[in-house]
Amino acid sequence: MIEAHKSKLGRPPRSDGPNTRDRILNAALEVFSERGYDGATVRQIAANVGVSDPALYAHFKSKKEIFEALLNMAGPDLLASAGTSLTFENAPMQDAIPEMFGNIVATWSTPRARAFASLVLHMGPDGLGNVLQDVSARLRPAFADWQARGELRKDIPVDVAIWQVIGPLAGLRITYLHGKASKADVKNATTLARIHLKTVAQSLSQTRNEKE
């Protein structure tokens, strides 16, 4: 009994630490950012985590699956987490757009998200385009609902309205919220995003005359 108790004392092995899956994703992000997708290997990622290749494969079947998990965190998962403070579809558009996308910009400002932005830039236009397309598809039902309720202008197609919101934010991310961004860059991006979101929410809204 005493020996069994003693074996549990001390620092646990790295592979037994909290949330190995998250540590794998963090390590993969670092390796992908440094070497690109093609240059990265599962062995390099496992070595960065401090686990064996088989231990990594217990969480992810392949390098591609790891990368897709990172993409999902930057797209649909980010969208879902940013909207937890309100019910996106049921909230008035002028409240939902600044709050939800403001939360997204705040998440983009974290070191992990900025490292991912640098990785996406290394992938070229297709990398960023794929992330934006995923987010756009998830947003479409909410924007369509706002238009059906008369909050979104009828003369603007739903897909165009979505891109009016997220297009400039993507530009801010590329310009200011990359892996080497300074504190001043992050502050500038946050300020510009806040102004943009307030302005675009107003410009997309139905005017009183249009509703009548």
PDB file of C-alpha atoms in Angstrom:
ATOM      1  CA  MET A   1       0.000   0.000   0.000  1.00  0.00           C
ATOM      2  CA  ILE A   2       2.797   2.409   0.923  1.00  0.00           C
ATOM      3  CA  GLU A   3       4.709   1.610  -2.272  1.00  0.00           C
ATOM      4  CA  ALA A   4       1.596   2.114  -4.391  1.00  0.00           C
ATOM      5  CA  HIS A   5       1.022   5.467  -2.779  1.00  0.00           C
ATOM      6  CA  LYS A   6       4.623   6.521  -3.340  1.00  0.00           C
ATOM      7  CA  SER A   7       4.448   5.669  -7.028  1.00  0.00           C
ATOM      8  CA  LYS A   8       1.835   8.386  -7.515  1.00  0.00           C
ATOM      9  CA  LEU A   9       3.961  11.117  -5.958  1.00  0.00           C
ATOM     10  CA  GLY A  10       6.045  13.545  -7.933  1.00  0.00           C
ATOM     11  CA  ARG A  11       5.557  15.066 -11.346  1.00  0.00           C
ATOM     12  CA  PRO A  12       3.583  12.856 -13.741  1.00  0.00           C
ATOM     13  CA  PRO A  13       5.048  11.907 -17.139  1.00  0.00           C
ATOM     14  CA  ARG A  14       4.358  14.486 -19.836  1.00  0.00           C
ATOM     15  CA  SER A  15       2.075  12.070 -21.682  1.00  0.00           C
ATOM     16  CA  ASP A  16      -0.138  11.862 -18.568  1.00  0.00           C
ATOM     17  CA  GLY A  17      -0.480  15.623 -18.201  1.00  0.00           C
ATOM     18  CA  PRO A  18      -3.724  17.508 -18.651  1.00  0.00           C
ATOM     19  CA  ASN A  19      -5.323  17.382 -22.085  1.00  0.00           C
ATOM     20  CA  THR A  20      -2.723  15.690 -24.266  1.00  0.00           C
ATOM     21  CA  ARG A  21      -4.840  16.442 -27.328  1.00  0.00           C
ATOM     22  CA  ASP A  22      -4.508  20.190 -26.743  1.00  0.00           C
ATOM     23  CA  ARG A  23      -0.750  19.865 -26.268  1.00  0.00           C
ATOM     24  CA  ILE A  24      -0.517  17.975 -29.544  1.00  0.00           C
ATOM     25  CA  LEU A  25      -2.416  20.753 -31.320  1.00  0.00           C
ATOM     26  CA  ASN A  26      -0.211  23.430 -29.759  1.00  0.00           C
ATOM     27  CA  ALA A  27       2.928  21.565 -30.796  1.00  0.00           C
ATOM     28  CA  ALA A  28       1.561  20.938 -34.278  1.00  0.00           C
ATOM     29  CA  LEU A  29       0.795  24.614 -34.712  1.00  0.00           C
ATOM     30  CA  GLU A  30       4.375  25.464 -33.809  1.00  0.00           C
ATOM     31  CA  VAL A  31       5.825  22.843 -36.176  1.00  0.00           C
ATOM     32  CA  PHE A  32       3.480  23.746 -39.042  1.00  0.00           C
ATOM     33  CA  SER A  33       4.275  27.444 -38.594  1.00  0.00           C
ATOM     34  CA  GLU A  34       8.011  26.788 -38.744  1.00  0.00           C
ATOM     35  CA  ARG A  35       8.125  24.129 -41.467  1.00  0.00           C
ATOM     36  CA  GLY A  36       4.845  24.455 -43.348  1.00  0.00           C
ATOM     37  CA  TYR A  37       2.411  21.598 -43.805  1.00  0.00           C
ATOM     38  CA  ASP A  38       4.524  19.645 -46.296  1.00  0.00           C
ATOM     39  CA  GLY A  39       7.713  19.988 -44.244  1.00  0.00           C
ATOM     40  CA  ALA A  40       6.166  18.931 -40.936  1.00  0.00           C
ATOM     41  CA  THR A  41       6.074  15.309 -39.798  1.00  0.00           C
ATOM     42  CA  VAL A  42       4.128  13.432 -37.132  1.00  0.00           C
ATOM     43  CA  ARG A  43       7.438  12.465 -35.520  1.00  0.00           C
ATOM     44  CA  GLN A  44       8.439  16.131 -35.147  1.00  0.00           C
ATOM     45  CA  ILE A  45       5.088  16.974 -33.598  1.00  0.00           C
ATOM     46  CA  ALA A  46       5.271  14.020 -31.187  1.00  0.00           C
ATOM     47  CA  ALA A  47       8.807  15.008 -30.181  1.00  0.00           C
ATOM     48  CA  ASN A  48       7.649  18.565 -29.419  1.00  0.00           C
ATOM     49  CA  VAL A  49       4.913  17.197 -27.168  1.00  0.00           C
ATOM     50  CA  GLY A  50       7.196  14.640 -25.521  1.00  0.00           C
ATOM     51  CA  VAL A  51       5.133  11.587 -26.468  1.00  0.00           C
ATOM     52  CA  SER A  52       5.759   8.593 -28.713  1.00  0.00           C
ATOM     53  CA  ASP A  53       4.372   8.367 -32.234  1.00  0.00           C
ATOM     54  CA  PRO A  54       1.848   5.676 -31.178  1.00  0.00           C
ATOM     55  CA  ALA A  55       0.654   7.890 -28.303  1.00  0.00           C
ATOM     56  CA  LEU A  56       0.007  10.702 -30.767  1.00  0.00           C
ATOM     57  CA  TYR A  57      -1.844   8.340 -33.107  1.00  0.00           C
ATOM     58  CA  ALA A  58      -4.174   7.504 -30.220  1.00  0.00           C
ATOM     59  CA  HIS A  59      -5.511  11.051 -30.587  1.00  0.00           C
ATOM     60  CA  PHE A  60      -5.101  11.697 -34.327  1.00  0.00           C
ATOM     61  CA  LYS A  61      -4.941   9.215 -37.193  1.00  0.00           C
ATOM     62  CA  SER A  62      -2.700  11.327 -39.407  1.00  0.00           C
ATOM     63  CA  LYS A  63      -0.947  14.635 -39.936  1.00  0.00           C
ATOM     64  CA  LYS A  64      -3.873  15.682 -42.100  1.00  0.00           C
ATOM     65  CA  GLU A  65      -6.330  15.051 -39.260  1.00  0.00           C
ATOM     66  CA  ILE A  66      -4.232  17.210 -36.911  1.00  0.00           C
ATOM     67  CA  PHE A  67      -4.175  20.000 -39.452  1.00  0.00           C
ATOM     68  CA  GLU A  68      -7.927  19.755 -40.062  1.00  0.00           C
ATOM     69  CA  ALA A  69      -8.506  20.023 -36.304  1.00  0.00           C
ATOM     70  CA  LEU A  70      -6.515  23.274 -36.281  1.00  0.00           C
ATOM     71  CA  LEU A  71      -8.524  24.574 -39.239  1.00  0.00           C
ATOM     72  CA  ASN A  72     -11.762  23.708 -37.471  1.00  0.00           C
ATOM     73  CA  MET A  73     -10.642  25.620 -34.392  1.00  0.00           C
ATOM     74  CA  ALA A  74      -9.996  28.659 -36.561  1.00  0.00           C
ATOM     75  CA  GLY A  75     -13.348  28.406 -38.352  1.00  0.00           C
ATOM     76  CA  PRO A  76     -16.501  26.676 -37.070  1.00  0.00           C
ATOM     77  CA  ASP A  77     -15.280  26.078 -33.506  1.00  0.00           C
ATOM     78  CA  LEU A  78     -14.182  29.692 -33.163  1.00  0.00           C
ATOM     79  CA  LEU A  79     -17.535  30.844 -34.488  1.00  0.00           C
ATOM     80  CA  ALA A  80     -19.416  28.668 -32.010  1.00  0.00           C
ATOM     81  CA  SER A  81     -17.358  29.778 -29.008  1.00  0.00           C
ATOM     82  CA  ALA A  82     -17.611  33.452 -29.940  1.00  0.00           C
ATOM     83  CA  GLY A  83     -21.393  33.271 -30.011  1.00  0.00           C
ATOM     84  CA  THR A  84     -21.879  31.701 -26.590  1.00  0.00           C
ATOM     85  CA  SER A  85     -22.623  35.031 -24.905  1.00  0.00           C
ATOM     86  CA  LEU A  86     -25.845  35.418 -26.883  1.00  0.00           C
ATOM     87  CA  THR A  87     -28.227  33.383 -28.983  1.00  0.00           C
ATOM     88  CA  PHE A  88     -26.935  34.456 -32.340  1.00  0.00           C
ATOM     89  CA  GLU A  89     -29.955  33.668 -34.523  1.00  0.00           C
ATOM     90  CA  ASN A  90     -32.469  35.222 -32.110  1.00  0.00           C
ATOM     91  CA  ALA A  91     -30.502  38.346 -31.233  1.00  0.00           C
ATOM     92  CA  PRO A  92     -31.116  41.652 -33.046  1.00  0.00           C
ATOM     93  CA  MET A  93     -28.599  41.996 -35.853  1.00  0.00           C
ATOM     94  CA  GLN A  94     -27.228  45.346 -34.665  1.00  0.00           C
ATOM     95  CA  ASP A  95     -26.390  43.745 -31.289  1.00  0.00           C
ATOM     96  CA  ALA A  96     -25.186  40.371 -32.562  1.00  0.00           C
ATOM     97  CA  ILE A  97     -22.715  41.540 -35.203  1.00  0.00           C
ATOM     98  CA  PRO A  98     -20.589  43.825 -32.971  1.00  0.00           C
ATOM     99  CA  GLU A  99     -20.666  41.437 -30.010  1.00  0.00           C
ATOM    100  CA  MET A 100     -20.029  38.170 -31.763  1.00  0.00           C
ATOM    101  CA  PHE A 101     -17.390  39.379 -34.193  1.00  0.00           C
ATOM    102  CA  GLY A 102     -15.821  41.502 -31.472  1.00  0.00           C
ATOM    103  CA  ASN A 103     -15.365  38.257 -29.537  1.00  0.00           C
ATOM    104  CA  ILE A 104     -13.798  36.654 -32.588  1.00  0.00           C
ATOM    105  CA  VAL A 105     -11.288  39.500 -32.972  1.00  0.00           C
ATOM    106  CA  ALA A 106     -10.448  39.181 -29.266  1.00  0.00           C
ATOM    107  CA  THR A 107      -9.720  35.477 -29.808  1.00  0.00           C
ATOM    108  CA  TRP A 108      -7.644  36.268 -32.897  1.00  0.00           C
ATOM    109  CA  SER A 109      -5.497  38.488 -30.659  1.00  0.00           C
ATOM    110  CA  THR A 110      -4.266  35.564 -28.545  1.00  0.00           C
ATOM    111  CA  PRO A 111      -0.756  34.205 -29.232  1.00  0.00           C
ATOM    112  CA  ARG A 112      -2.080  30.825 -30.390  1.00  0.00           C
ATOM    113  CA  ALA A 113      -4.509  32.349 -32.872  1.00  0.00           C
ATOM    114  CA  ARG A 114      -1.854  34.744 -34.184  1.00  0.00           C
ATOM    115  CA  ALA A 115       0.503  31.814 -34.759  1.00  0.00           C
ATOM    116  CA  PHE A 116      -2.241  30.113 -36.723  1.00  0.00           C
ATOM    117  CA  ALA A 117      -2.706  33.256 -38.837  1.00  0.00           C
ATOM    118  CA  SER A 118       0.961  33.072 -39.808  1.00  0.00           C
ATOM    119  CA  LEU A 119       0.506  29.430 -40.768  1.00  0.00           C
ATOM    120  CA  VAL A 120      -2.504  30.232 -42.957  1.00  0.00           C
ATOM    121  CA  LEU A 121      -0.516  32.968 -44.683  1.00  0.00           C
ATOM    122  CA  HIS A 122       2.213  30.447 -45.496  1.00  0.00           C
ATOM    123  CA  MET A 123      -0.454  28.324 -47.182  1.00  0.00           C
ATOM    124  CA  GLY A 124      -1.266  31.135 -49.608  1.00  0.00           C
ATOM    125  CA  PRO A 125      -4.676  32.499 -50.652  1.00  0.00           C
ATOM    126  CA  ASP A 126      -6.326  29.070 -50.599  1.00  0.00           C
ATOM    127  CA  GLY A 127      -5.611  28.604 -46.897  1.00  0.00           C
ATOM    128  CA  LEU A 128      -7.339  31.776 -45.773  1.00  0.00           C
ATOM    129  CA  GLY A 129     -10.069  31.319 -48.376  1.00  0.00           C
ATOM    130  CA  ASN A 130     -10.998  27.879 -47.056  1.00  0.00           C
ATOM    131  CA  VAL A 131     -11.295  29.173 -43.484  1.00  0.00           C
ATOM    132  CA  LEU A 132     -13.469  32.102 -44.593  1.00  0.00           C
ATOM    133  CA  GLN A 133     -15.702  29.847 -46.676  1.00  0.00           C
ATOM    134  CA  ASP A 134     -16.307  27.586 -43.684  1.00  0.00           C
ATOM    135  CA  VAL A 135     -17.210  30.550 -41.496  1.00  0.00           C
ATOM    136  CA  SER A 136     -19.420  32.040 -44.210  1.00  0.00           C
ATOM    137  CA  ALA A 137     -21.386  28.806 -44.543  1.00  0.00           C
ATOM    138  CA  ARG A 138     -22.010  28.718 -40.788  1.00  0.00           C
ATOM    139  CA  LEU A 139     -23.171  32.342 -40.771  1.00  0.00           C
ATOM    140  CA  ARG A 140     -25.602  32.045 -43.670  1.00  0.00           C
ATOM    141  CA  PRO A 141     -28.645  30.787 -41.676  1.00  0.00           C
ATOM    142  CA  ALA A 142     -28.424  33.640 -39.155  1.00  0.00           C
ATOM    143  CA  PHE A 143     -28.079  36.307 -41.851  1.00  0.00           C
ATOM    144  CA  ALA A 144     -30.959  34.774 -43.817  1.00  0.00           C
ATOM    145  CA  ASP A 145     -33.089  34.859 -40.675  1.00  0.00           C
ATOM    146  CA  TRP A 146     -32.263  38.531 -40.088  1.00  0.00           C
ATOM    147  CA  GLN A 147     -33.284  39.300 -43.646  1.00  0.00           C
ATOM    148  CA  ALA A 148     -36.551  37.370 -43.266  1.00  0.00           C
ATOM    149  CA  ARG A 149     -37.296  39.351 -40.070  1.00  0.00           C
ATOM    150  CA  GLY A 150     -36.680  42.619 -41.886  1.00  0.00           C
ATOM    151  CA  GLU A 151     -33.486  43.554 -40.026  1.00  0.00           C
ATOM    152  CA  LEU A 152     -31.091  42.975 -42.933  1.00  0.00           C
ATOM    153  CA  ARG A 153     -31.643  45.058 -46.051  1.00  0.00           C
ATOM    154  CA  LYS A 154     -33.550  43.239 -48.776  1.00  0.00           C
ATOM    155  CA  ASP A 155     -31.442  44.753 -51.556  1.00  0.00           C
ATOM    156  CA  ILE A 156     -28.248  43.070 -50.299  1.00  0.00           C
ATOM    157  CA  PRO A 157     -27.833  39.320 -50.979  1.00  0.00           C
ATOM    158  CA  VAL A 158     -27.115  37.336 -47.842  1.00  0.00           C
ATOM    159  CA  ASP A 159     -23.699  36.123 -49.068  1.00  0.00           C
ATOM    160  CA  VAL A 160     -22.679  39.680 -49.926  1.00  0.00           C
ATOM    161  CA  ALA A 161     -23.729  40.897 -46.474  1.00  0.00           C
ATOM    162  CA  ILE A 162     -21.647  38.186 -44.825  1.00  0.00           C
ATOM    163  CA  TRP A 163     -18.564  39.151 -46.821  1.00  0.00           C
ATOM    164  CA  GLN A 164     -19.093  42.823 -46.006  1.00  0.00           C
ATOM    165  CA  VAL A 165     -18.699  41.821 -42.369  1.00  0.00           C
ATOM    166  CA  ILE A 166     -15.912  39.246 -42.494  1.00  0.00           C
ATOM    167  CA  GLY A 167     -13.859  40.477 -45.457  1.00  0.00           C
ATOM    168  CA  PRO A 168     -12.389  43.554 -43.726  1.00  0.00           C
ATOM    169  CA  LEU A 169     -11.862  41.519 -40.549  1.00  0.00           C
ATOM    170  CA  ALA A 170      -9.799  39.015 -42.533  1.00  0.00           C
ATOM    171  CA  GLY A 171      -7.725  41.926 -43.830  1.00  0.00           C
ATOM    172  CA  LEU A 172      -7.148  43.152 -40.282  1.00  0.00           C
ATOM    173  CA  ARG A 173      -6.056  39.694 -39.241  1.00  0.00           C
ATOM    174  CA  ILE A 174      -3.527  39.399 -42.034  1.00  0.00           C
ATOM    175  CA  THR A 175      -2.168  42.898 -41.470  1.00  0.00           C
ATOM    176  CA  TYR A 176      -2.134  43.182 -37.674  1.00  0.00           C
ATOM    177  CA  LEU A 177      -2.861  39.844 -35.965  1.00  0.00           C
ATOM    178  CA  HIS A 178      -0.092  37.582 -37.253  1.00  0.00           C
ATOM    179  CA  GLY A 179       2.504  35.689 -35.262  1.00  0.00           C
ATOM    180  CA  LYS A 180       4.934  38.611 -35.028  1.00  0.00           C
ATOM    181  CA  ALA A 181       2.335  41.264 -34.167  1.00  0.00           C
ATOM    182  CA  SER A 182       3.292  43.830 -31.540  1.00  0.00           C
ATOM    183  CA  LYS A 183       1.053  45.065 -28.728  1.00  0.00           C
ATOM    184  CA  ALA A 184       0.469  48.211 -30.779  1.00  0.00           C
ATOM    185  CA  ASP A 185      -0.623  46.103 -33.753  1.00  0.00           C
ATOM    186  CA  VAL A 186      -3.116  44.186 -31.625  1.00  0.00           C
ATOM    187  CA  LYS A 187      -4.500  47.376 -30.109  1.00  0.00           C
ATOM    188  CA  ASN A 188      -4.839  48.983 -33.538  1.00  0.00           C
ATOM    189  CA  ALA A 189      -6.630  45.929 -34.937  1.00  0.00           C
ATOM    190  CA  THR A 190      -9.063  45.882 -32.018  1.00  0.00           C
ATOM    191  CA  THR A 191      -9.901  49.565 -32.474  1.00  0.00           C
ATOM    192  CA  LEU A 192     -10.371  49.286 -36.240  1.00  0.00           C
ATOM    193  CA  ALA A 193     -12.503  46.143 -35.850  1.00  0.00           C
ATOM    194  CA  ARG A 194     -14.790  47.851 -33.338  1.00  0.00           C
ATOM    195  CA  ILE A 195     -15.334  50.809 -35.685  1.00  0.00           C
ATOM    196  CA  HIS A 196     -15.879  48.525 -38.680  1.00  0.00           C
ATOM    197  CA  LEU A 197     -18.414  46.309 -36.903  1.00  0.00           C
ATOM    198  CA  LYS A 198     -20.479  49.228 -35.650  1.00  0.00           C
ATOM    199  CA  THR A 199     -20.458  50.854 -39.089  1.00  0.00           C
ATOM    200  CA  VAL A 200     -21.272  47.702 -41.067  1.00  0.00           C
ATOM    201  CA  ALA A 201     -24.090  46.714 -38.709  1.00  0.00           C
ATOM    202  CA  GLN A 202     -25.687  50.109 -39.311  1.00  0.00           C
ATOM    203  CA  SER A 203     -25.164  50.007 -43.077  1.00  0.00           C
ATOM    204  CA  LEU A 204     -26.737  46.550 -43.389  1.00  0.00           C
ATOM    205  CA  SER A 205     -29.785  47.445 -41.329  1.00  0.00           C
ATOM    206  CA  GLN A 206     -33.146  48.234 -42.836  1.00  0.00           C
ATOM    207  CA  THR A 207     -34.067  51.907 -42.601  1.00  0.00           C
ATOM    208  CA  ARG A 208     -37.514  52.902 -41.407  1.00  0.00           C
ATOM    209  CA  ASN A 209     -38.535  53.893 -44.940  1.00  0.00           C
ATOM    210  CA  GLU A 210     -37.333  50.599 -46.393  1.00  0.00           C
ATOM    211  CA  LYS A 211     -39.373  48.632 -43.849  1.00  0.00           C
ATOM    212  CA  GLU A 212     -42.467  50.532 -44.790  1.00  0.00           C
TER     213      GLU A 212
END
